[in-house]
Short mmCIF file of C-alpha atoms and ligand atoms in Angstrom, two decimals:
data_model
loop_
_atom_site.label_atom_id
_atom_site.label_comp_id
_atom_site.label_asym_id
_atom_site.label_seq_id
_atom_site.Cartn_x
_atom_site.Cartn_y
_atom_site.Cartn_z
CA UNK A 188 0.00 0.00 0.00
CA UNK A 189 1.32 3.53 -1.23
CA UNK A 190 1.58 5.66 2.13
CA UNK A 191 2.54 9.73 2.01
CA UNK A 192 3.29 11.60 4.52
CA UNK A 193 4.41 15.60 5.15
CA UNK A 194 7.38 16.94 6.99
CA UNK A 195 7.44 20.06 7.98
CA UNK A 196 10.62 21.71 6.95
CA UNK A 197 10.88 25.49 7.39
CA UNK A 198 11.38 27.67 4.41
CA UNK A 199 10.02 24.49 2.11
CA UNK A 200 6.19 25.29 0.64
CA UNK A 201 5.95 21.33 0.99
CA UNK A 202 7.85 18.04 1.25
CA UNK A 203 6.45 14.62 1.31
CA UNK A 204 7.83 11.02 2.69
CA UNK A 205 6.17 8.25 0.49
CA UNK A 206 6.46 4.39 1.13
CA UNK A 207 5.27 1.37 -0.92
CA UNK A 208 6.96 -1.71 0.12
CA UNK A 209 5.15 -3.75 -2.59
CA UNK A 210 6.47 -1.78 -5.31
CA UNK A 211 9.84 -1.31 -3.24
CA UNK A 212 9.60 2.64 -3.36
CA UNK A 213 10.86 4.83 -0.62
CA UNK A 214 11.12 8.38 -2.20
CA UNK A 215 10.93 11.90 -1.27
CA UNK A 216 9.38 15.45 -3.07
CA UNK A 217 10.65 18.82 -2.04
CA UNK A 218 8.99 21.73 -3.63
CA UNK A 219 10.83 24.27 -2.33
CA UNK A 220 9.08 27.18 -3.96
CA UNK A 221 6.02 27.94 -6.37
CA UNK A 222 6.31 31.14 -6.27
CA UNK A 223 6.81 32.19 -9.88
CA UNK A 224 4.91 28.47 -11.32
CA UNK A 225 4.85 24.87 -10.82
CA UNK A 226 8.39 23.43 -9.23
CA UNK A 227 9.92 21.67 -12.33
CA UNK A 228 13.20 19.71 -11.40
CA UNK A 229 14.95 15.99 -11.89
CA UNK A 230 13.51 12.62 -10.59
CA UNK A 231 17.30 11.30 -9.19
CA UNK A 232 17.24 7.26 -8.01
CA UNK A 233 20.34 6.72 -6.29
CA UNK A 234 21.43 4.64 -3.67
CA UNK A 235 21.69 6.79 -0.73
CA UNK A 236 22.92 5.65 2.27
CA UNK A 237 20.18 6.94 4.52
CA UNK A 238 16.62 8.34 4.70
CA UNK A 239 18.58 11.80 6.00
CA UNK A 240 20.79 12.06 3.05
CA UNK A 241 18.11 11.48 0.64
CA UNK A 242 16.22 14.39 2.31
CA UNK A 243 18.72 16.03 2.62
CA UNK A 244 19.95 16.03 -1.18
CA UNK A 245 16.23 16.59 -1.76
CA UNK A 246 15.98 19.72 0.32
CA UNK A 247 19.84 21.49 -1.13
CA UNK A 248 18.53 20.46 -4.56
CA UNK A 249 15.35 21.73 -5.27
CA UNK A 250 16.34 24.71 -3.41
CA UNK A 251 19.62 24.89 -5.79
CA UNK A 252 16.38 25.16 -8.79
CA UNK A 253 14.51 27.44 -6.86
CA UNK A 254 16.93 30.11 -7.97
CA UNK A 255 18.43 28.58 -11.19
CA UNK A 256 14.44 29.30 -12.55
CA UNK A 257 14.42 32.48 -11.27
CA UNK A 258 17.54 33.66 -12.45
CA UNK A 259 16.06 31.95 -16.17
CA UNK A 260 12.73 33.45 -15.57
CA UNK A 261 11.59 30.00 -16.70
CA UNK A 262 8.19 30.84 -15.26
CA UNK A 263 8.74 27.27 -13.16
CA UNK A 264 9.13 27.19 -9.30
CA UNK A 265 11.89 24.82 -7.78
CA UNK A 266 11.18 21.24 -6.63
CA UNK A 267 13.20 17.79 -7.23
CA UNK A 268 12.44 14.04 -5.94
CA UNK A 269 14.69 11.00 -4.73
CA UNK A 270 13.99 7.76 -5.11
CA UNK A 271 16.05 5.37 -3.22
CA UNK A 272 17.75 2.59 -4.84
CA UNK A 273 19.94 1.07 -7.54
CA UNK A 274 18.78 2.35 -10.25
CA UNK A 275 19.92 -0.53 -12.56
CA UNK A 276 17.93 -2.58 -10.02
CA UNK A 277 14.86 -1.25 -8.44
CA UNK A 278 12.84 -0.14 -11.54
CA UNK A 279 10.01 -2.12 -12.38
CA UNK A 280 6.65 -1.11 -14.13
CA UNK A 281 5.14 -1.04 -10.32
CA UNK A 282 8.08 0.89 -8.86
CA UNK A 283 7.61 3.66 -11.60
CA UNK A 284 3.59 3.93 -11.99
CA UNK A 285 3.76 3.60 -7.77
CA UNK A 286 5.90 6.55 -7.91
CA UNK A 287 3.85 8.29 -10.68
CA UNK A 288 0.75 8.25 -8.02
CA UNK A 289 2.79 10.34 -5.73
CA UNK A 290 3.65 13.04 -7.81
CA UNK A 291 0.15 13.06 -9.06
CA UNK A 292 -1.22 13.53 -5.12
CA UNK A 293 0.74 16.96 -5.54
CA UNK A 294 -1.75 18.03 -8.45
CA UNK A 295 0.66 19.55 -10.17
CA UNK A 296 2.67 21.93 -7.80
CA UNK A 297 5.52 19.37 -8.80
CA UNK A 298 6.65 18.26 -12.22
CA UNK A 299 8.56 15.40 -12.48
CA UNK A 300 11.75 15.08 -15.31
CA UNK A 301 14.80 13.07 -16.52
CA UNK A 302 17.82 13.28 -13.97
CA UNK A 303 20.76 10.61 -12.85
CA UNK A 304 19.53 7.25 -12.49
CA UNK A 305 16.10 7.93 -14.65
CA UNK A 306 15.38 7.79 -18.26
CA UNK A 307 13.25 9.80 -20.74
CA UNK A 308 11.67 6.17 -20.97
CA UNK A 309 11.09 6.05 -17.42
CA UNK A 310 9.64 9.54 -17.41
CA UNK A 311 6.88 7.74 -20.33
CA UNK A 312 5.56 4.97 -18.03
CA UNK A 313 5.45 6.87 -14.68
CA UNK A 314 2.95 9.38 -17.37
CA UNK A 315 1.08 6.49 -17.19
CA UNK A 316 -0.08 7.43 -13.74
CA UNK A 317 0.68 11.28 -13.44
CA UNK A 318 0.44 13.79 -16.41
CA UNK A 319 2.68 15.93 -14.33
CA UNK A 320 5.56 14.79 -16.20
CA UNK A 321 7.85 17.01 -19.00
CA UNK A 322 10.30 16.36 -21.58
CA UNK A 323 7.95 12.64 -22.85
CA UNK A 324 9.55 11.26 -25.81
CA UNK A 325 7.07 12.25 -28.07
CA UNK A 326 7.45 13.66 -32.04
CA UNK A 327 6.50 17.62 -30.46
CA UNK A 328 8.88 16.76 -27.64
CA UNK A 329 11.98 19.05 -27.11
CA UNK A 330 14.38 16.51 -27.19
CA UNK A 331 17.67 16.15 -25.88
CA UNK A 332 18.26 19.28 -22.76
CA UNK A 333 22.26 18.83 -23.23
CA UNK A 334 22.50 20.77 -26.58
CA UNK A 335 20.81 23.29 -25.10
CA UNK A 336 22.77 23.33 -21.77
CA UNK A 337 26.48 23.18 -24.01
CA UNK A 338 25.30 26.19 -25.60
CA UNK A 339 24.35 27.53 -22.47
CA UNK A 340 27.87 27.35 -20.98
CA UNK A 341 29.71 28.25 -24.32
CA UNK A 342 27.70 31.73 -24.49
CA UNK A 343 28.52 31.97 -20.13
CA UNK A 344 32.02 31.20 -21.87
CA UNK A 345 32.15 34.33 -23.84
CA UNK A 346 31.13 36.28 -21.61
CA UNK A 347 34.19 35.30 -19.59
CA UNK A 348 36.15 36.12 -22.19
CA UNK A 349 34.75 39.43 -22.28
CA UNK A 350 35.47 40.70 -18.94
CA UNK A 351 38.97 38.76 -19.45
CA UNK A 352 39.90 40.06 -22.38
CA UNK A 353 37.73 42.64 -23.36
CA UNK A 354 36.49 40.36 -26.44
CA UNK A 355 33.96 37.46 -26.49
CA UNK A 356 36.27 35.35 -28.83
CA UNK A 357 37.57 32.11 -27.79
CA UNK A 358 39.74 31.49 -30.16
CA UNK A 359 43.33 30.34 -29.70
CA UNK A 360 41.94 30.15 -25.62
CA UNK A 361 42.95 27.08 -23.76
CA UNK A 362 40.01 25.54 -22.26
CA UNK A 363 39.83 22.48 -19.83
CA UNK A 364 36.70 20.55 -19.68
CA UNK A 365 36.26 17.82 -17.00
CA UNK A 366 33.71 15.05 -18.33
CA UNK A 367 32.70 14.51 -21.68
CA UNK A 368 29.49 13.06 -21.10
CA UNK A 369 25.85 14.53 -22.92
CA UNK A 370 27.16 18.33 -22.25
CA UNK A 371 30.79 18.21 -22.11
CA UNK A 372 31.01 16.34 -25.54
CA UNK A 373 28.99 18.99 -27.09
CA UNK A 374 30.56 21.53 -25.65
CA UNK A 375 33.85 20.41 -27.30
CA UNK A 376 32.73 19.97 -30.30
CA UNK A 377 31.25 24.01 -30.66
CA UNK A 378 34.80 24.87 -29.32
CA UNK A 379 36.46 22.78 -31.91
CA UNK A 380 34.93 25.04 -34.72
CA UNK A 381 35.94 28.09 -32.71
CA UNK A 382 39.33 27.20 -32.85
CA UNK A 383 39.65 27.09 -28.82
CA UNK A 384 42.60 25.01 -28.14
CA UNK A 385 40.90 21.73 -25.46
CA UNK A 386 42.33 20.03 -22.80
CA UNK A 387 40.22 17.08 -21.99
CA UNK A 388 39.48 14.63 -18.68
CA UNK A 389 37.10 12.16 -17.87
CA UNK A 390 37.28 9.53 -15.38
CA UNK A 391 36.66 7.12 -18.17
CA UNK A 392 40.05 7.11 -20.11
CA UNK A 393 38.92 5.54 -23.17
CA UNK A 394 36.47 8.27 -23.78
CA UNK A 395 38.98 11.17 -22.99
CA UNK A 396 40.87 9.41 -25.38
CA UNK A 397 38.09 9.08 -28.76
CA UNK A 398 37.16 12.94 -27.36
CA UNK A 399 40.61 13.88 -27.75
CA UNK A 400 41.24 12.63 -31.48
CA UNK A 401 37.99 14.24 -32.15
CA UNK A 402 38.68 17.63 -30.72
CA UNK A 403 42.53 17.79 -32.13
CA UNK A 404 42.54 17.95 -28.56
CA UNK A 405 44.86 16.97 -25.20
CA UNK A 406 43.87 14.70 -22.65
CA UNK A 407 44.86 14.38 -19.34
CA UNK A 408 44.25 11.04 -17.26
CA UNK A 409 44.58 12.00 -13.48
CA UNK A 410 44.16 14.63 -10.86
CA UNK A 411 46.92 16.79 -11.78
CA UNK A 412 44.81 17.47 -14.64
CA UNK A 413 43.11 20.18 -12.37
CA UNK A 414 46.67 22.56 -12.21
CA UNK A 415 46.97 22.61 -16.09
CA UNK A 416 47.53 26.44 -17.13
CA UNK A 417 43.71 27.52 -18.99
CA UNK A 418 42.00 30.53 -19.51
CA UNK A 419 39.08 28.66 -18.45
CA UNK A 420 37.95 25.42 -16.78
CA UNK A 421 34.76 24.08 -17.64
CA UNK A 422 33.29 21.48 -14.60
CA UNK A 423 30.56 19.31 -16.67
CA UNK A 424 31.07 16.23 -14.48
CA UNK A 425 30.59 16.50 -10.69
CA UNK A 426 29.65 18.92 -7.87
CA UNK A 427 32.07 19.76 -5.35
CA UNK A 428 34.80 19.83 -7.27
CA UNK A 429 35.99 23.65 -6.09
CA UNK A 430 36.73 22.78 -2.61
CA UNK A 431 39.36 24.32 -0.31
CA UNK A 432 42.02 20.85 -1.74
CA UNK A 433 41.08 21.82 -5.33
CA UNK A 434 41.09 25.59 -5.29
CA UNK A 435 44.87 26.10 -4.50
CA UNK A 436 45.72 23.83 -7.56
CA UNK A 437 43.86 25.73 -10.30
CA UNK A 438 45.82 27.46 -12.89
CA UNK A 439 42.63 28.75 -14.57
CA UNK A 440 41.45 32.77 -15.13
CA UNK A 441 38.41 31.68 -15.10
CA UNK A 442 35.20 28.97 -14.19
CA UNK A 443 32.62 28.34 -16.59
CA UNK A 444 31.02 25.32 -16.22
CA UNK A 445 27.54 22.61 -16.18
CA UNK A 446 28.05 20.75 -13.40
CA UNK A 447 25.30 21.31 -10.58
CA UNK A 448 26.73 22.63 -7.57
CA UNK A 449 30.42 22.91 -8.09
CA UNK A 450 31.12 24.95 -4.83
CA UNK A 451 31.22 22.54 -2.05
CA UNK A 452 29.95 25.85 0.11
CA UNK A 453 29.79 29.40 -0.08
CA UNK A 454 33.04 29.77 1.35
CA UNK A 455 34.62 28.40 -1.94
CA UNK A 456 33.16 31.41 -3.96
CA UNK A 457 35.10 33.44 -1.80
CA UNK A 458 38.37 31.59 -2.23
CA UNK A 459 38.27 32.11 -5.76
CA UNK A 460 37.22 35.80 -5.46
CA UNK A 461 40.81 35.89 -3.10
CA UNK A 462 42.41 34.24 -5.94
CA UNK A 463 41.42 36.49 -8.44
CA UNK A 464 39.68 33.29 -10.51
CA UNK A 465 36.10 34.46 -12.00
CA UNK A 466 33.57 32.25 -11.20
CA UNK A 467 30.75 31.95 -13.12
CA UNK A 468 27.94 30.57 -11.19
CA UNK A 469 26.75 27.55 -12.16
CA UNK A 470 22.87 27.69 -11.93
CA UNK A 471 23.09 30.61 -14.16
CA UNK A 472 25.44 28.80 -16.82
CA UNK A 473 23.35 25.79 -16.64
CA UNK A 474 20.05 26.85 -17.33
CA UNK A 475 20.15 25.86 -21.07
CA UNK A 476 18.42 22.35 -20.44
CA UNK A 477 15.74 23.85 -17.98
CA UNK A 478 14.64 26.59 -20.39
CA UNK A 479 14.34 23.90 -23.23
CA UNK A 480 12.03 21.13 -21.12
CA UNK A 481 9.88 24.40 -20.20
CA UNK A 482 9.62 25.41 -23.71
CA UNK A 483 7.07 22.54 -24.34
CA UNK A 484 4.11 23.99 -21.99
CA UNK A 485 4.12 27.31 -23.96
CA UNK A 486 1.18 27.43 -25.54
CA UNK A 487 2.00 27.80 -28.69
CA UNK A 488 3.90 24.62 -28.64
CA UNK A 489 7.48 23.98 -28.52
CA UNK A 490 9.66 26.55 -30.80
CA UNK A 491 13.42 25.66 -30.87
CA UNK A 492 14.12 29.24 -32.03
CA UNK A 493 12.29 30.84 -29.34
CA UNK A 494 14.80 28.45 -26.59
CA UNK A 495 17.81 29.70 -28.66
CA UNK A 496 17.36 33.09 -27.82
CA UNK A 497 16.23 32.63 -24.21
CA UNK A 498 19.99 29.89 -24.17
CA UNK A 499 21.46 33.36 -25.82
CA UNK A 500 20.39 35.60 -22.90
CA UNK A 501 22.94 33.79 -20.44
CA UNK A 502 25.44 35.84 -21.60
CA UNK A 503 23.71 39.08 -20.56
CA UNK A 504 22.70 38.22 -17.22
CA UNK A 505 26.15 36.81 -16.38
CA UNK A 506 27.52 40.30 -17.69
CA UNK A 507 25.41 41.90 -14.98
CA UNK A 508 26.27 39.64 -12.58
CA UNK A 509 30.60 40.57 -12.86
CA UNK A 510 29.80 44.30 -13.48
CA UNK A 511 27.59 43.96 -9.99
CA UNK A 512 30.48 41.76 -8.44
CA UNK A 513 32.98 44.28 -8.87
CA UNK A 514 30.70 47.47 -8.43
CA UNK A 515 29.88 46.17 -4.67
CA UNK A 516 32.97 43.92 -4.24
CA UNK A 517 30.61 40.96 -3.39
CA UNK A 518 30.97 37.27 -4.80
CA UNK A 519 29.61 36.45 -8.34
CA UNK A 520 27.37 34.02 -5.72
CA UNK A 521 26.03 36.52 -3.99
CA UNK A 522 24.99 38.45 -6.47
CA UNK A 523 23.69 36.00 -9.05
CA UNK A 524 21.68 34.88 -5.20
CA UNK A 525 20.38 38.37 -4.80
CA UNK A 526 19.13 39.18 -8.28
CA UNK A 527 17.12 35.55 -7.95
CA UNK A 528 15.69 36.49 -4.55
CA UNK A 529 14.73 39.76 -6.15
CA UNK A 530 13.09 38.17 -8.62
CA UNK A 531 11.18 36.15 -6.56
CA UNK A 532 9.99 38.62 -4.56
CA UNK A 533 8.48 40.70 -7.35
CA UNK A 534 7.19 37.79 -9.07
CA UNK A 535 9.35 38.81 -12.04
CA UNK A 536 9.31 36.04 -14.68
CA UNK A 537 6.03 34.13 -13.21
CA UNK A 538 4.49 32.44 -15.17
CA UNK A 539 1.00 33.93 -16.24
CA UNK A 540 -1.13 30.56 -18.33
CA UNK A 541 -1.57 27.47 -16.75
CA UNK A 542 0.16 24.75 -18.26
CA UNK A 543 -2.36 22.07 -20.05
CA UNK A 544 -0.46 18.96 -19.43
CA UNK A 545 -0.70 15.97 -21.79
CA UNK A 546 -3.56 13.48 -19.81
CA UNK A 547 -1.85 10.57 -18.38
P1 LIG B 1182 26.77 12.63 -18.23
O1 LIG B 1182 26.47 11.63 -17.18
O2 LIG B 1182 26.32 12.42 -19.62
O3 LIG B 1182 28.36 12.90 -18.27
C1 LIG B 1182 29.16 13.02 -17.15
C2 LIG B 1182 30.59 12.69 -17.59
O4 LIG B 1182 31.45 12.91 -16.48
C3 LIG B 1182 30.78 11.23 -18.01
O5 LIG B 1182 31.52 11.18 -19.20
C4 LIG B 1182 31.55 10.62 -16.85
O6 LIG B 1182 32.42 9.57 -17.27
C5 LIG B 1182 32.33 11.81 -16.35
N1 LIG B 1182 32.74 11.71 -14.95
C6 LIG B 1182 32.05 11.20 -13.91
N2 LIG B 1182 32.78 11.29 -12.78
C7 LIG B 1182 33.94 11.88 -13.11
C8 LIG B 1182 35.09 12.24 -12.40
N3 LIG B 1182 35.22 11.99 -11.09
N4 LIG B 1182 36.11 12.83 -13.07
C9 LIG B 1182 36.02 13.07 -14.40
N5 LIG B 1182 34.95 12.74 -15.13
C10 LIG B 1182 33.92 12.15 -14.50
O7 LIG B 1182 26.18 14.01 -17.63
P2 LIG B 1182 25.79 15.32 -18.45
O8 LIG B 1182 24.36 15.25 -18.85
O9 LIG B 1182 26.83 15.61 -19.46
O10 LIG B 1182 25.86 16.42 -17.29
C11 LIG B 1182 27.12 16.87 -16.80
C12 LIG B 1182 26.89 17.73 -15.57
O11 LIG B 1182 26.07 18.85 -15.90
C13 LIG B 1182 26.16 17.01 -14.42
O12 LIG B 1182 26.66 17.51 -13.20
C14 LIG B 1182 24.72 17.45 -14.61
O13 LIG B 1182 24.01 17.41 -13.38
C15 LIG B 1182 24.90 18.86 -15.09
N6 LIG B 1182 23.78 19.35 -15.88
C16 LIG B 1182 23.41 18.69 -17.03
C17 LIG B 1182 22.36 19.16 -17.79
C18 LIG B 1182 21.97 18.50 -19.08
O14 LIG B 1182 21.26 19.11 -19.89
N7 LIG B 1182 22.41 17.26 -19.34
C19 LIG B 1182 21.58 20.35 -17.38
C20 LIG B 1182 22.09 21.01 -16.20
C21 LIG B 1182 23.13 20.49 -15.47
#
């Protein structure tokens, strides 16, 4: 039997517990805001050690989407589920639809999506109980996020290279990407035609490797790879990975990157602040992929062109954000935090139609 129940967590508009030992679910919803539309954010299955650190990843990230939506004006509100698990072991039919019927009890304040551990395939048969479920793989779907997330960080890139250099162009700039999975990949490749010159890592050596002869590129295979002299590093594999071990190492002007929560804490942006590295924060960079799975509720159905401007505007708001950071000598965090808590509070990019979902 499928049993939900709340828990009160301050500053949360509402988080739920929900159990069904027949279908072997034990997952957990955080909407952590609807104030500007319906939370949109990542099913994740993952095998967490403990209850408590699947709440609390829940809590940090739908929080962490809270602002990367209202920095995007995406017209979505920030919420994300766990389920706990292996997920190459725990997803059956039952699992999924038992899962889809607790999304569904939110009636739409929460909209479920593709994240680590769950597939646009999954996403189809857990419609089969919810319609509160984006990015189907349908023919008017929008496809594949990661193009739009690559171009995301390229334009965040240039804009770098702006305040750098004075000049968007990355050409003949030495760029380091770690992971060359769905983003980082793509990424390379639009750097390739620029002419950027690529210094590649991935934990999997073989694909550093292939990525390498593709890119005309370097590769490195082990941690040093993180003190290689760039212009900029690009983070498009895990978070965490500016920490007070990691920070001293970098030889990089400048960090531009996909990865969801790089910084393992605030205190990290202000290392690289005291290192003179810019940091360009990464809810704002990565906000490509969200902007494209919101793109299929407008109402007058999904228009590629219309995301590719939106993508475009990174590089504007992360020009506001170092002009801001060196106007009031405050982090690039801080202020990229401030101008999404503005926005919140004057409802600036809500969204204004409801969204018709398609029925389950
Ligand atoms: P992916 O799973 O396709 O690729 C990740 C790559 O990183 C893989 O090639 C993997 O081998 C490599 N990797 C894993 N651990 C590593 C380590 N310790 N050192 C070096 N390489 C390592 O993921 P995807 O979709 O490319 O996303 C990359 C990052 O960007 C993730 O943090 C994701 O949460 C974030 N992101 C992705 C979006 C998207 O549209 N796919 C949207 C927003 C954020």
């Amino acid at each position: 039997m499928l049993e939900i129940k709340e828990i009160q967590i301050p500053g949360y508009k509402k988080v739920i517990e929900a159990h069904d030992e027949e279908a072997h679910l034990h997952c957990f919803i955080a909407i952590h805001s609807n104030d500007l539309g319906p939370a949109l954010g990542g099913t994740r299955i993952y095998p967490y050690k403990s209850p408590e650190s699947a709440l609390n990843d829940v809590l940090r990230l739908s929080k962490a989407m809270t602002y990367k939506a209202a920095l995007a004006k995406s017209g979505t509100g920030g919420g994300k589920s766990v389920i706990m698990g292996d997920p190459s072991k725990i997803k059956t039919k039952n699992f999924l639809h038992s899962f889809g019927k607790v999304v569904d009890s939110l009636n739409g304040d929460y909209i479920a999506a593709e994240d680590v551990g769950t597939t646009a395939e999954d996403m189809l048969i857990i419609h089969e109980t919810t319609p509160y479920v984006s990015a189907l793989p349908t023919e008017t779907s929008s496809g594949d996020p990661s193009r739009f997330t690559a171009w995301g960080v390229y334009r965040g890139m240039q804009a770098a290279a702006q305040k750098l250099y004075g000049s968007p162009v990355l050409k003949g700039k030495t760029i380091l990407i770690q992971g060359l999975g769905n983003v980082g990949a793509k990424l390379a490749s639009i750097l390739f035609w620029e002419e950027a010159n690529l210094i590649l890592e991935d934990i999997d050596l073989a694909k550093a490797k292939k990525e390498a002869v593709i890119h005309g590129a370097k590769y490195l295979q082990n941690s040093h790879f993180l003190s290689a002299e760039c212009d900029i590093f690009s983070p498009c594999a895990l978070g965490g990975i500016l920490n007070p071990e990691t920070i001293p190492l970098l030889k990089c002007k400048a960090i531009v990157g996909a990865a969801n929560n790089q910084l393992l804490d605030d205190n990290a942006a202000l290392l690289l602040a005291k290192k003179g590295i810019i940091y360009a924060p990464d809810f704002v960079v990565n906000s490509g992929g969200l902007l494209n799975a919101v793109a299929e509720f407008d109402s007058g159905g999904y228009d590629a062109k219309k995301v590719r401007g939106k993508v475009n505007h990174i590089y504007d708001t992360l020009t506001e954000i170092f002009e801001k950071s060196d106007k009031l000598q405050k982090s690039t965090l801080e202020i990229a935090n401030t101008i999404a808590e503005y926005n919140l509070e004057n409802k600036i990019g809500k969204r204004e139609e409801a969204i018709k979902f398609i029925p389950k």
